[in-house]
mmCIF file of C-alpha atoms in Angstrom:
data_model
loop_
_atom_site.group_PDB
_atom_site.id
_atom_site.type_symbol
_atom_site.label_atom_id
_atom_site.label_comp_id
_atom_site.label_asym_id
_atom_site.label_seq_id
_atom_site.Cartn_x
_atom_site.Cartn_y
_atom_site.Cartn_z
ATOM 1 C CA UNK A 1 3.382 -14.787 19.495
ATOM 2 C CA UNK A 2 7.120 -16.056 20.135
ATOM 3 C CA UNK A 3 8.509 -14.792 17.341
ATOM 4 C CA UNK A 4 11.895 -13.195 16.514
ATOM 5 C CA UNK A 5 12.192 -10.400 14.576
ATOM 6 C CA UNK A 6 14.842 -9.769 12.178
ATOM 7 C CA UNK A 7 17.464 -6.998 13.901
ATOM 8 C CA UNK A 8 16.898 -4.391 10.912
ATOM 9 C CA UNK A 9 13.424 -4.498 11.221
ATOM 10 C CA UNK A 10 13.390 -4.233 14.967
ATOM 11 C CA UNK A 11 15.608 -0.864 14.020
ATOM 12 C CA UNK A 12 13.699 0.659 11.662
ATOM 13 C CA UNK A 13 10.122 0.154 14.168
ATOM 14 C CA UNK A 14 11.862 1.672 17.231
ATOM 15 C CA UNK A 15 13.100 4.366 14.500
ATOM 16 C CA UNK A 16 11.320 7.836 14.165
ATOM 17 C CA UNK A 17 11.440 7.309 10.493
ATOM 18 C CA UNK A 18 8.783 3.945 10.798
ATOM 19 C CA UNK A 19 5.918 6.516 10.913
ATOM 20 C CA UNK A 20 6.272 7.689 7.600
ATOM 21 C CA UNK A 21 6.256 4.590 5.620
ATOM 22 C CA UNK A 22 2.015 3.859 4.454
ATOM 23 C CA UNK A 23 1.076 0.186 5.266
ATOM 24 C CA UNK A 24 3.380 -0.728 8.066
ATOM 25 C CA UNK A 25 1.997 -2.161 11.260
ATOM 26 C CA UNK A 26 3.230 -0.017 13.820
ATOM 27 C CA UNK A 27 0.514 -1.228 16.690
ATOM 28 C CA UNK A 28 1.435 -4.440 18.623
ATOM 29 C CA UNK A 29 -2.185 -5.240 18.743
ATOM 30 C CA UNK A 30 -2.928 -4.877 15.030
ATOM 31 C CA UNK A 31 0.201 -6.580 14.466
ATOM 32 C CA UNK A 32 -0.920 -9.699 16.400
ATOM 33 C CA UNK A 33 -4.324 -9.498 15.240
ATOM 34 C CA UNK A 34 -3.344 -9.023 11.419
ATOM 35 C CA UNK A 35 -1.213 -12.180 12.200
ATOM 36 C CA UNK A 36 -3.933 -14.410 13.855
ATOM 37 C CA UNK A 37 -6.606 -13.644 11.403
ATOM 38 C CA UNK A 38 -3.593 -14.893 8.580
ATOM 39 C CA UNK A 39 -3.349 -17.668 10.687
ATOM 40 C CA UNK A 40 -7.201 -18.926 10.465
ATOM 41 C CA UNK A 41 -7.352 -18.371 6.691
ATOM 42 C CA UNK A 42 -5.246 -16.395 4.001
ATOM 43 C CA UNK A 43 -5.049 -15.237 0.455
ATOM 44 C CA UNK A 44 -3.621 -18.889 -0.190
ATOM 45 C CA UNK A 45 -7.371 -20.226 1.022
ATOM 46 C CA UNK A 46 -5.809 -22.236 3.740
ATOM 47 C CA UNK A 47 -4.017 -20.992 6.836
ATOM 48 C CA UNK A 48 -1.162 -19.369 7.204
ATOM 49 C CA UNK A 49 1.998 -20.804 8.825
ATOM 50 C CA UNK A 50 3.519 -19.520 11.830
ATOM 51 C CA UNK A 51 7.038 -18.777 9.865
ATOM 52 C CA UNK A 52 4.928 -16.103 8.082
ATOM 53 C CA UNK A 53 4.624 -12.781 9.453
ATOM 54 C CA UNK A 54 3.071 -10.059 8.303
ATOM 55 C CA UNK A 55 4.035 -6.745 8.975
ATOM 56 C CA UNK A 56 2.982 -4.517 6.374
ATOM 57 C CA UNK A 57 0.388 -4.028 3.375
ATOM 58 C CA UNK A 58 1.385 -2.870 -0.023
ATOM 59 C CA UNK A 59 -0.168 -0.048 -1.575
ATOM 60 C CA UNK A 60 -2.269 -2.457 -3.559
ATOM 61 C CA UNK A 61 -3.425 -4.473 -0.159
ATOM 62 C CA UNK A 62 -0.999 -7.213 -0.507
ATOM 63 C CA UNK A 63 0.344 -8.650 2.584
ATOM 64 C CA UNK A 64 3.720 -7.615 3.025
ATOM 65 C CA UNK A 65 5.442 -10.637 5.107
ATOM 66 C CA UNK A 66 8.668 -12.203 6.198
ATOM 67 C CA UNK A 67 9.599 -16.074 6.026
ATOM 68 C CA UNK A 68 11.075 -16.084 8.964
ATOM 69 C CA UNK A 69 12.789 -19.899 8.200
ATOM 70 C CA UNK A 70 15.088 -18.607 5.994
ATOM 71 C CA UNK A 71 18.597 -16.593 6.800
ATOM 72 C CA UNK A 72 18.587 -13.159 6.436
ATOM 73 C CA UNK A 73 14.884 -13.113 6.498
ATOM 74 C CA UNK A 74 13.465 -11.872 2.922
ATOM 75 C CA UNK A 75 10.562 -9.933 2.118
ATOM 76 C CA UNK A 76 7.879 -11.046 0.370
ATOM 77 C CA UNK A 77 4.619 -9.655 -0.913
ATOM 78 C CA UNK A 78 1.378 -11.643 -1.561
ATOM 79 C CA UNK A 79 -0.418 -12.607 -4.851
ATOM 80 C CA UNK A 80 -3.920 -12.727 -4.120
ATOM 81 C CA UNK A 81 -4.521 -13.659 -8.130
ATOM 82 C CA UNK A 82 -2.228 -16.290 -8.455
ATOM 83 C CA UNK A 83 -2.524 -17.631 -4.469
ATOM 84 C CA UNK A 84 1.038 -17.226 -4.296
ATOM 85 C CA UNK A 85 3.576 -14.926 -3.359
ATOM 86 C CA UNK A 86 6.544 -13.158 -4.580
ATOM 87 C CA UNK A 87 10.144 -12.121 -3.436
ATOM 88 C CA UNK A 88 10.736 -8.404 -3.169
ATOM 89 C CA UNK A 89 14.574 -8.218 -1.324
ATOM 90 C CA UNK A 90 16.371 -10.476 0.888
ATOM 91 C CA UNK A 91 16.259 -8.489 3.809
ATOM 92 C CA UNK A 92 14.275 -5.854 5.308
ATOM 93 C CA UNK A 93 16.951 -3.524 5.018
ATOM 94 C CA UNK A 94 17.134 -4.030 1.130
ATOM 95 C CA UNK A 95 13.683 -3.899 1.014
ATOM 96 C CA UNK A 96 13.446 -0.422 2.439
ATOM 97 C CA UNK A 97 16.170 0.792 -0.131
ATOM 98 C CA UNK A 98 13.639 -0.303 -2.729
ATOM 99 C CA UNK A 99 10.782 1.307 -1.794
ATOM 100 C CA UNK A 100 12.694 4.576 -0.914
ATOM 101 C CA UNK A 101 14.256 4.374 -4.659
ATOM 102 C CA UNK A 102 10.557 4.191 -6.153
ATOM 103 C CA UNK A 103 9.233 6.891 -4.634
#
């Protein structure tokens, strides 16, 4: 896909503690093809852009994704309702912190 992943999240995948989070895509396959299928159509009804990527889906089913345009690459989740999406931290790291502090 040509795409360059942000440092923490390359980390935290080659980590032993990646397997315990639900949703992540560990799988370089399912990774490429959860991207490509985005790519054709997504939960804006159009197709996704190639700055998306989608690693990860919420507990809900929400895509879990990275803009990968912008510094410190945040992490955003999908809003299949509204067609839009919504910032959950600006970087990967912060956004594991969150989801460690809700559990």
């Amino acid at each position: 896909m040509g795409i360059r992943m942000p440092p923490d999240y390359r980390r935290f995948i080659l980590s032993k503690w990646s397997h315990q989070l639900p949703g992540l895509f560990l799988d370089a396959d399912q990774l490429i093809s959860e991207n490509m299928r985005r790519r054709s159509k997504s939960w804006l009804g159009r197709p996704l852009e190639s700055v998306f990527f989608v690693f990860a889906l919420d507990r809900a089913g929400n895509e879990v994704f990275f803009d990968l345009d912008i510094p410190m690459t945040p992490v955003f989740v999908a809003d299949h309702i509204r067609r839009n999406c919504r910032m959950q931290a600006t970087s990967f790291e912060k956004w594991l912190l969150k989801l460690a502090d809700s559990e």
